[in-house]
């Protein structure tokens, strides 16, 4: 696709339910990032995928959070047993993965609201 | 932890004025990037400056980098109402490609 696509754009769920957020990166981009942004805050790193390497999961806040990247393309971020503090915008970004001096391309994010 | 720290946190100016935002960081970097965010959703890359560069221009944007002071500034000249957005700096951590983000500067350009 022309850009990074995220779905859904908005998700309202009840506390305790599981949610899945999807990210479709730019075709050919080997690096994929998930970030979380709470209202008025900066970006909090969650997880990073690079090619076939083991993902960097150091930012996942708890074991309720997990992410997969199938076939080196589409990624799914899953939050189990959602809590109200999980409410935030979840942003996905991809990059070419070719070097350290590269820019990220972001999707429009998923606004998650946990009631 | 947040490496980049922008200041001011919020800036309000009149259309046509210049806007200057600053970013400080703590560790050595390969590059520093500035991004823009409208309405709390996706970020758009503005400019990347490498650690061996001191100044870079892109249209009405001018970025400077002072590695001795571990700081960068973003100047938007002749601002427009459409420049209203939040601006973030992001730095890498040496060999780590995971970017570290500041809390952003919220810019309001009044018509």
PDB file of C-alpha atoms in Angstrom:
ATOM      1  CA  UNK A   1       0.000   0.000   0.000  1.00  0.00           C
ATOM      2  CA  UNK A   2       0.893   3.626  -0.213  1.00  0.00           C
ATOM      3  CA  UNK A   3       1.292   4.072   3.517  1.00  0.00           C
ATOM      4  CA  UNK A   4       1.059   2.358   6.866  1.00  0.00           C
ATOM      5  CA  UNK A   5      -2.479   1.208   7.527  1.00  0.00           C
ATOM      6  CA  UNK A   6      -3.911   0.572  10.969  1.00  0.00           C
ATOM      7  CA  UNK A   7      -7.251  -0.875  11.934  1.00  0.00           C
ATOM      8  CA  UNK A   8      -9.567  -0.261  13.557  1.00  0.00           C
ATOM      9  CA  UNK A   9      -9.158   3.508  13.815  1.00  0.00           C
ATOM     10  CA  UNK A  10     -11.222   3.498  16.983  1.00  0.00           C
ATOM     11  CA  UNK A  11     -11.998   0.701  19.409  1.00  0.00           C
ATOM     12  CA  UNK A  12     -14.218   0.882  22.459  1.00  0.00           C
ATOM     13  CA  UNK A  13     -14.164  -2.141  24.707  1.00  0.00           C
ATOM     14  CA  UNK A  14     -15.190  -3.187  28.163  1.00  0.00           C
ATOM     15  CA  UNK A  15     -12.710  -3.790  30.919  1.00  0.00           C
ATOM     16  CA  UNK A  16     -11.571  -7.413  30.913  1.00  0.00           C
ATOM     17  CA  UNK A  17     -12.112  -8.026  27.202  1.00  0.00           C
ATOM     18  CA  UNK A  18      -9.327  -8.856  24.765  1.00  0.00           C
ATOM     19  CA  UNK A  19      -8.569  -6.608  21.793  1.00  0.00           C
ATOM     20  CA  UNK A  20      -6.533  -7.032  18.619  1.00  0.00           C
ATOM     21  CA  UNK A  21      -5.017  -4.110  16.762  1.00  0.00           C
ATOM     22  CA  UNK A  22      -3.715  -4.530  13.251  1.00  0.00           C
ATOM     23  CA  UNK A  23      -0.916  -2.839  11.359  1.00  0.00           C
ATOM     24  CA  UNK A  24      -0.149  -3.222   7.673  1.00  0.00           C
ATOM     25  CA  UNK A  25       3.263  -1.634   6.990  1.00  0.00           C
ATOM     26  CA  UNK A  26       4.590  -0.175   3.787  1.00  0.00           C
ATOM     27  CA  UNK A  27       5.413  -2.946   1.350  1.00  0.00           C
ATOM     28  CA  UNK A  28       9.087  -3.907   1.527  1.00  0.00           C
ATOM     29  CA  UNK A  29       9.709  -2.322   4.927  1.00  0.00           C
ATOM     30  CA  UNK A  30      11.463  -4.820   7.155  1.00  0.00           C
ATOM     31  CA  UNK A  31      11.289  -2.824  10.382  1.00  0.00           C
ATOM     32  CA  UNK A  32       8.016  -2.396  12.265  1.00  0.00           C
ATOM     33  CA  UNK A  33       7.392  -0.594  15.531  1.00  0.00           C
ATOM     34  CA  UNK A  34       4.478  -0.339  17.942  1.00  0.00           C
ATOM     35  CA  UNK A  35       4.177   2.699  20.195  1.00  0.00           C
ATOM     36  CA  UNK A  36       1.596   3.823  22.711  1.00  0.00           C
ATOM     37  CA  UNK A  37       0.690   7.435  23.326  1.00  0.00           C
ATOM     38  CA  UNK A  38      -1.433   8.568  26.232  1.00  0.00           C
ATOM     39  CA  UNK A  39      -3.240  11.905  26.054  1.00  0.00           C
ATOM     40  CA  UNK A  40      -0.787  14.793  25.927  1.00  0.00           C
ATOM     41  CA  UNK A  41       2.218  12.542  26.292  1.00  0.00           C
ATOM     42  CA  UNK A  42       5.132  11.419  24.153  1.00  0.00           C
ATOM     43  CA  UNK A  43       5.468   8.062  22.470  1.00  0.00           C
ATOM     44  CA  UNK A  44       6.095   5.017  24.618  1.00  0.00           C
ATOM     45  CA  UNK A  45       7.977   2.247  22.814  1.00  0.00           C
ATOM     46  CA  UNK A  46       6.279  -1.157  22.989  1.00  0.00           C
ATOM     47  CA  UNK A  47       7.892  -3.583  20.544  1.00  0.00           C
ATOM     48  CA  UNK A  48      10.166  -3.626  17.481  1.00  0.00           C
ATOM     49  CA  UNK A  49      10.365  -6.201  14.673  1.00  0.00           C
ATOM     50  CA  UNK A  50      13.277  -6.322  12.233  1.00  0.00           C
ATOM     51  CA  UNK A  51      13.201  -8.918   9.486  1.00  0.00           C
ATOM     52  CA  UNK A  52      13.555 -12.448  10.816  1.00  0.00           C
ATOM     53  CA  UNK A  53      15.346 -11.377  13.989  1.00  0.00           C
ATOM     54  CA  UNK A  54      13.820 -11.953  17.402  1.00  0.00           C
ATOM     55  CA  UNK A  55      11.624  -8.950  18.242  1.00  0.00           C
ATOM     56  CA  UNK A  56      12.649  -6.429  20.861  1.00  0.00           C
ATOM     57  CA  UNK A  57       9.823  -6.757  23.382  1.00  0.00           C
ATOM     58  CA  UNK A  58      11.466  -4.641  26.052  1.00  0.00           C
ATOM     59  CA  UNK A  59       8.734  -2.011  26.023  1.00  0.00           C
ATOM     60  CA  UNK A  60       5.713  -4.230  26.568  1.00  0.00           C
ATOM     61  CA  UNK A  61       4.230  -3.053  29.888  1.00  0.00           C
ATOM     62  CA  UNK A  62       2.900  -6.423  31.080  1.00  0.00           C
ATOM     63  CA  UNK A  63       2.333  -9.991  30.002  1.00  0.00           C
ATOM     64  CA  UNK A  64      -1.168  -8.993  28.912  1.00  0.00           C
ATOM     65  CA  UNK A  65       0.456  -7.410  25.861  1.00  0.00           C
ATOM     66  CA  UNK A  66       1.784  -9.454  22.961  1.00  0.00           C
ATOM     67  CA  UNK A  67       2.488  -8.881  19.292  1.00  0.00           C
ATOM     68  CA  UNK A  68       3.105 -10.965  16.227  1.00  0.00           C
ATOM     69  CA  UNK A  69       4.336 -10.227  12.766  1.00  0.00           C
ATOM     70  CA  UNK A  70       3.342 -12.856  10.274  1.00  0.00           C
ATOM     71  CA  UNK A  71       5.334 -13.379   7.098  1.00  0.00           C
ATOM     72  CA  UNK A  72       7.402 -10.308   7.784  1.00  0.00           C
ATOM     73  CA  UNK A  73       4.486  -8.043   6.916  1.00  0.00           C
ATOM     74  CA  UNK A  74       1.250  -7.530   8.834  1.00  0.00           C
ATOM     75  CA  UNK A  75       1.503  -7.204  12.602  1.00  0.00           C
ATOM     76  CA  UNK A  76      -1.112  -7.711  15.294  1.00  0.00           C
ATOM     77  CA  UNK A  77      -0.888  -6.242  18.784  1.00  0.00           C
ATOM     78  CA  UNK A  78      -3.047  -8.125  21.270  1.00  0.00           C
ATOM     79  CA  UNK A  79      -4.050  -6.833  24.671  1.00  0.00           C
ATOM     80  CA  UNK A  80      -5.669  -9.404  26.927  1.00  0.00           C
ATOM     81  CA  UNK A  81      -7.987  -8.607  29.835  1.00  0.00           C
ATOM     82  CA  UNK A  82      -7.925  -4.896  29.052  1.00  0.00           C
ATOM     83  CA  UNK A  83      -7.727  -2.375  31.860  1.00  0.00           C
ATOM     84  CA  UNK A  84      -8.780   1.281  31.886  1.00  0.00           C
ATOM     85  CA  UNK A  85      -5.139   2.356  31.988  1.00  0.00           C
ATOM     86  CA  UNK A  86      -4.674   0.691  28.585  1.00  0.00           C
ATOM     87  CA  UNK A  87      -6.740   3.484  27.040  1.00  0.00           C
ATOM     88  CA  UNK A  88      -4.452   5.333  24.628  1.00  0.00           C
ATOM     89  CA  UNK A  89      -3.622   5.771  20.969  1.00  0.00           C
ATOM     90  CA  UNK A  90      -1.627   2.827  19.642  1.00  0.00           C
ATOM     91  CA  UNK A  91       0.653   3.832  16.799  1.00  0.00           C
ATOM     92  CA  UNK A  92       2.407   1.586  14.337  1.00  0.00           C
ATOM     93  CA  UNK A  93       5.356   2.673  12.216  1.00  0.00           C
ATOM     94  CA  UNK A  94       7.546   1.015   9.637  1.00  0.00           C
ATOM     95  CA  UNK A  95      10.894   1.782   8.059  1.00  0.00           C
ATOM     96  CA  UNK A  96      13.101   0.270   5.431  1.00  0.00           C
ATOM     97  CA  UNK A  97      15.338  -1.297   8.060  1.00  0.00           C
ATOM     98  CA  UNK A  98      18.407  -0.599   5.962  1.00  0.00           C
ATOM     99  CA  UNK A  99      20.412   1.537   8.341  1.00  0.00           C
ATOM    100  CA  UNK A 100      20.477   3.685  11.429  1.00  0.00           C
ATOM    101  CA  UNK A 101      19.726   6.963   9.665  1.00  0.00           C
ATOM    102  CA  UNK A 102      16.246   6.280   8.467  1.00  0.00           C
ATOM    103  CA  UNK A 103      12.884   7.817   9.048  1.00  0.00           C
ATOM    104  CA  UNK A 104       9.746   6.174  10.312  1.00  0.00           C
ATOM    105  CA  UNK A 105       6.440   6.165   8.504  1.00  0.00           C
ATOM    106  CA  UNK A 106       3.461   6.142  10.839  1.00  0.00           C
ATOM    107  CA  UNK A 107      -0.069   4.921  10.520  1.00  0.00           C
ATOM    108  CA  UNK A 108      -2.959   7.020  11.797  1.00  0.00           C
ATOM    109  CA  UNK A 109      -3.199   4.982  14.967  1.00  0.00           C
ATOM    110  CA  UNK A 110      -5.916   3.133  16.836  1.00  0.00           C
ATOM    111  CA  UNK A 111      -7.687   5.044  19.592  1.00  0.00           C
ATOM    112  CA  UNK A 112      -8.438   2.456  22.263  1.00  0.00           C
ATOM    113  CA  UNK A 113     -10.973   3.295  24.949  1.00  0.00           C
ATOM    114  CA  UNK A 114     -11.495   0.823  27.778  1.00  0.00           C
ATOM    115  CA  UNK A 115     -14.682   1.479  29.722  1.00  0.00           C
TER     116      UNK A 115
ATOM    117  CA  UNK B   1      12.740   6.612  29.886  1.00  0.00           C
ATOM    118  CA  UNK B   2      12.417   9.696  27.736  1.00  0.00           C
ATOM    119  CA  UNK B   3      15.719  10.855  26.290  1.00  0.00           C
ATOM    120  CA  UNK B   4      14.493  13.777  24.248  1.00  0.00           C
ATOM    121  CA  UNK B   5      12.992  16.667  26.107  1.00  0.00           C
ATOM    122  CA  UNK B   6      11.402  19.497  24.184  1.00  0.00           C
ATOM    123  CA  UNK B   7      10.839  22.986  25.369  1.00  0.00           C
ATOM    124  CA  UNK B   8       8.712  24.916  25.523  1.00  0.00           C
ATOM    125  CA  UNK B   9       5.881  22.495  26.204  1.00  0.00           C
ATOM    126  CA  UNK B  10       3.468  24.883  24.546  1.00  0.00           C
ATOM    127  CA  UNK B  11       3.952  27.840  22.229  1.00  0.00           C
ATOM    128  CA  UNK B  12       1.383  30.270  20.874  1.00  0.00           C
ATOM    129  CA  UNK B  13       2.315  32.753  18.134  1.00  0.00           C
ATOM    130  CA  UNK B  14       0.720  34.880  15.446  1.00  0.00           C
ATOM    131  CA  UNK B  15       0.712  33.884  11.818  1.00  0.00           C
ATOM    132  CA  UNK B  16       3.841  35.154  10.078  1.00  0.00           C
ATOM    133  CA  UNK B  17       6.031  34.961  13.179  1.00  0.00           C
ATOM    134  CA  UNK B  18       8.835  32.460  13.618  1.00  0.00           C
ATOM    135  CA  UNK B  19       8.531  29.526  16.019  1.00  0.00           C
ATOM    136  CA  UNK B  20      11.524  27.985  17.759  1.00  0.00           C
ATOM    137  CA  UNK B  21      11.412  24.698  19.625  1.00  0.00           C
ATOM    138  CA  UNK B  22      14.275  23.062  21.448  1.00  0.00           C
ATOM    139  CA  UNK B  23      15.178  19.478  22.227  1.00  0.00           C
ATOM    140  CA  UNK B  24      17.762  18.149  24.649  1.00  0.00           C
ATOM    141  CA  UNK B  25      19.012  14.599  24.954  1.00  0.00           C
ATOM    142  CA  UNK B  26      21.305  12.638  27.240  1.00  0.00           C
ATOM    143  CA  UNK B  27      23.404  10.040  25.408  1.00  0.00           C
ATOM    144  CA  UNK B  28      25.448   9.949  22.210  1.00  0.00           C
ATOM    145  CA  UNK B  29      23.390   9.666  19.049  1.00  0.00           C
ATOM    146  CA  UNK B  30      23.725   8.808  15.386  1.00  0.00           C
ATOM    147  CA  UNK B  31      20.973  11.175  14.400  1.00  0.00           C
ATOM    148  CA  UNK B  32      18.122  13.297  15.678  1.00  0.00           C
ATOM    149  CA  UNK B  33      14.766  13.517  13.956  1.00  0.00           C
ATOM    150  CA  UNK B  34      11.855  15.918  14.170  1.00  0.00           C
ATOM    151  CA  UNK B  35       8.289  14.815  13.601  1.00  0.00           C
ATOM    152  CA  UNK B  36       4.971  16.604  13.483  1.00  0.00           C
ATOM    153  CA  UNK B  37       1.671  15.282  14.831  1.00  0.00           C
ATOM    154  CA  UNK B  38      -1.747  16.653  14.035  1.00  0.00           C
ATOM    155  CA  UNK B  39      -4.703  15.973  16.300  1.00  0.00           C
ATOM    156  CA  UNK B  40      -2.967  13.279  18.364  1.00  0.00           C
ATOM    157  CA  UNK B  41      -2.812  10.715  15.577  1.00  0.00           C
ATOM    158  CA  UNK B  42      -0.112   9.681  13.084  1.00  0.00           C
ATOM    159  CA  UNK B  43       3.240  11.411  13.041  1.00  0.00           C
ATOM    160  CA  UNK B  44       4.884  12.779   9.941  1.00  0.00           C
ATOM    161  CA  UNK B  45       8.641  12.916   9.533  1.00  0.00           C
ATOM    162  CA  UNK B  46       9.968  16.454   8.999  1.00  0.00           C
ATOM    163  CA  UNK B  47      13.724  16.304   8.995  1.00  0.00           C
ATOM    164  CA  UNK B  48      16.669  14.168  10.092  1.00  0.00           C
ATOM    165  CA  UNK B  49      20.010  15.614  11.104  1.00  0.00           C
ATOM    166  CA  UNK B  50      23.043  13.390  11.520  1.00  0.00           C
ATOM    167  CA  UNK B  51      25.475  13.687  14.387  1.00  0.00           C
ATOM    168  CA  UNK B  52      28.178  15.086  12.089  1.00  0.00           C
ATOM    169  CA  UNK B  53      25.880  17.821  10.763  1.00  0.00           C
ATOM    170  CA  UNK B  54      25.334  21.170  12.451  1.00  0.00           C
ATOM    171  CA  UNK B  55      22.506  22.669  10.455  1.00  0.00           C
ATOM    172  CA  UNK B  56      19.937  21.505   7.951  1.00  0.00           C
ATOM    173  CA  UNK B  57      17.184  23.237   5.994  1.00  0.00           C
ATOM    174  CA  UNK B  58      13.971  22.010   4.439  1.00  0.00           C
ATOM    175  CA  UNK B  59      11.639  24.641   3.059  1.00  0.00           C
ATOM    176  CA  UNK B  60      10.599  26.864   5.978  1.00  0.00           C
ATOM    177  CA  UNK B  61      12.247  24.519   8.478  1.00  0.00           C
ATOM    178  CA  UNK B  62      15.719  24.965   9.898  1.00  0.00           C
ATOM    179  CA  UNK B  63      17.224  22.470  12.303  1.00  0.00           C
ATOM    180  CA  UNK B  64      20.428  22.883  14.237  1.00  0.00           C
ATOM    181  CA  UNK B  65      22.341  20.314  16.256  1.00  0.00           C
ATOM    182  CA  UNK B  66      24.908  20.987  18.955  1.00  0.00           C
ATOM    183  CA  UNK B  67      26.378  17.669  20.054  1.00  0.00           C
ATOM    184  CA  UNK B  68      28.559  19.333  22.693  1.00  0.00           C
ATOM    185  CA  UNK B  69      25.435  20.621  24.419  1.00  0.00           C
ATOM    186  CA  UNK B  70      23.347  17.597  23.414  1.00  0.00           C
ATOM    187  CA  UNK B  71      20.647  19.845  22.050  1.00  0.00           C
ATOM    188  CA  UNK B  72      18.793  20.635  18.856  1.00  0.00           C
ATOM    189  CA  UNK B  73      16.450  23.370  17.756  1.00  0.00           C
ATOM    190  CA  UNK B  74      13.694  23.456  15.171  1.00  0.00           C
ATOM    191  CA  UNK B  75      12.872  26.823  13.638  1.00  0.00           C
ATOM    192  CA  UNK B  76       9.723  27.309  11.565  1.00  0.00           C
ATOM    193  CA  UNK B  77       9.868  30.591   9.692  1.00  0.00           C
ATOM    194  CA  UNK B  78       6.893  32.655   8.517  1.00  0.00           C
ATOM    195  CA  UNK B  79       4.473  30.400  10.374  1.00  0.00           C
ATOM    196  CA  UNK B  80       1.006  29.610   9.073  1.00  0.00           C
ATOM    197  CA  UNK B  81      -2.166  28.514  10.824  1.00  0.00           C
ATOM    198  CA  UNK B  82      -1.667  25.114   9.185  1.00  0.00           C
ATOM    199  CA  UNK B  83       1.565  24.693  11.173  1.00  0.00           C
ATOM    200  CA  UNK B  84      -0.540  24.250  14.309  1.00  0.00           C
ATOM    201  CA  UNK B  85       0.434  20.816  15.607  1.00  0.00           C
ATOM    202  CA  UNK B  86       2.614  19.042  18.138  1.00  0.00           C
ATOM    203  CA  UNK B  87       6.285  18.694  17.311  1.00  0.00           C
ATOM    204  CA  UNK B  88       8.439  15.859  18.647  1.00  0.00           C
ATOM    205  CA  UNK B  89      12.122  15.155  18.561  1.00  0.00           C
ATOM    206  CA  UNK B  90      13.396  11.595  18.515  1.00  0.00           C
ATOM    207  CA  UNK B  91      16.877  10.239  19.019  1.00  0.00           C
ATOM    208  CA  UNK B  92      18.442   6.847  18.547  1.00  0.00           C
ATOM    209  CA  UNK B  93      20.607   5.242  21.222  1.00  0.00           C
ATOM    210  CA  UNK B  94      23.872   4.602  19.452  1.00  0.00           C
ATOM    211  CA  UNK B  95      23.538   1.213  17.780  1.00  0.00           C
ATOM    212  CA  UNK B  96      19.992   0.733  18.924  1.00  0.00           C
ATOM    213  CA  UNK B  97      17.450   1.582  16.249  1.00  0.00           C
ATOM    214  CA  UNK B  98      14.739   2.059  18.845  1.00  0.00           C
ATOM    215  CA  UNK B  99      13.964   5.766  18.841  1.00  0.00           C
ATOM    216  CA  UNK B 100      13.489   7.642  22.091  1.00  0.00           C
ATOM    217  CA  UNK B 101      10.856  10.367  22.021  1.00  0.00           C
ATOM    218  CA  UNK B 102      10.358  13.566  23.925  1.00  0.00           C
ATOM    219  CA  UNK B 103       7.020  14.797  25.233  1.00  0.00           C
ATOM    220  CA  UNK B 104       6.614  17.298  22.409  1.00  0.00           C
ATOM    221  CA  UNK B 105       5.956  20.982  21.942  1.00  0.00           C
ATOM    222  CA  UNK B 106       2.384  21.998  21.220  1.00  0.00           C
ATOM    223  CA  UNK B 107       2.431  24.864  18.711  1.00  0.00           C
ATOM    224  CA  UNK B 108      -0.602  27.068  18.091  1.00  0.00           C
ATOM    225  CA  UNK B 109      -0.395  29.553  15.219  1.00  0.00           C
ATOM    226  CA  UNK B 110      -3.178  32.093  15.433  1.00  0.00           C
ATOM    227  CA  UNK B 111      -4.560  33.631  12.235  1.00  0.00           C
TER     228      UNK B 111
END
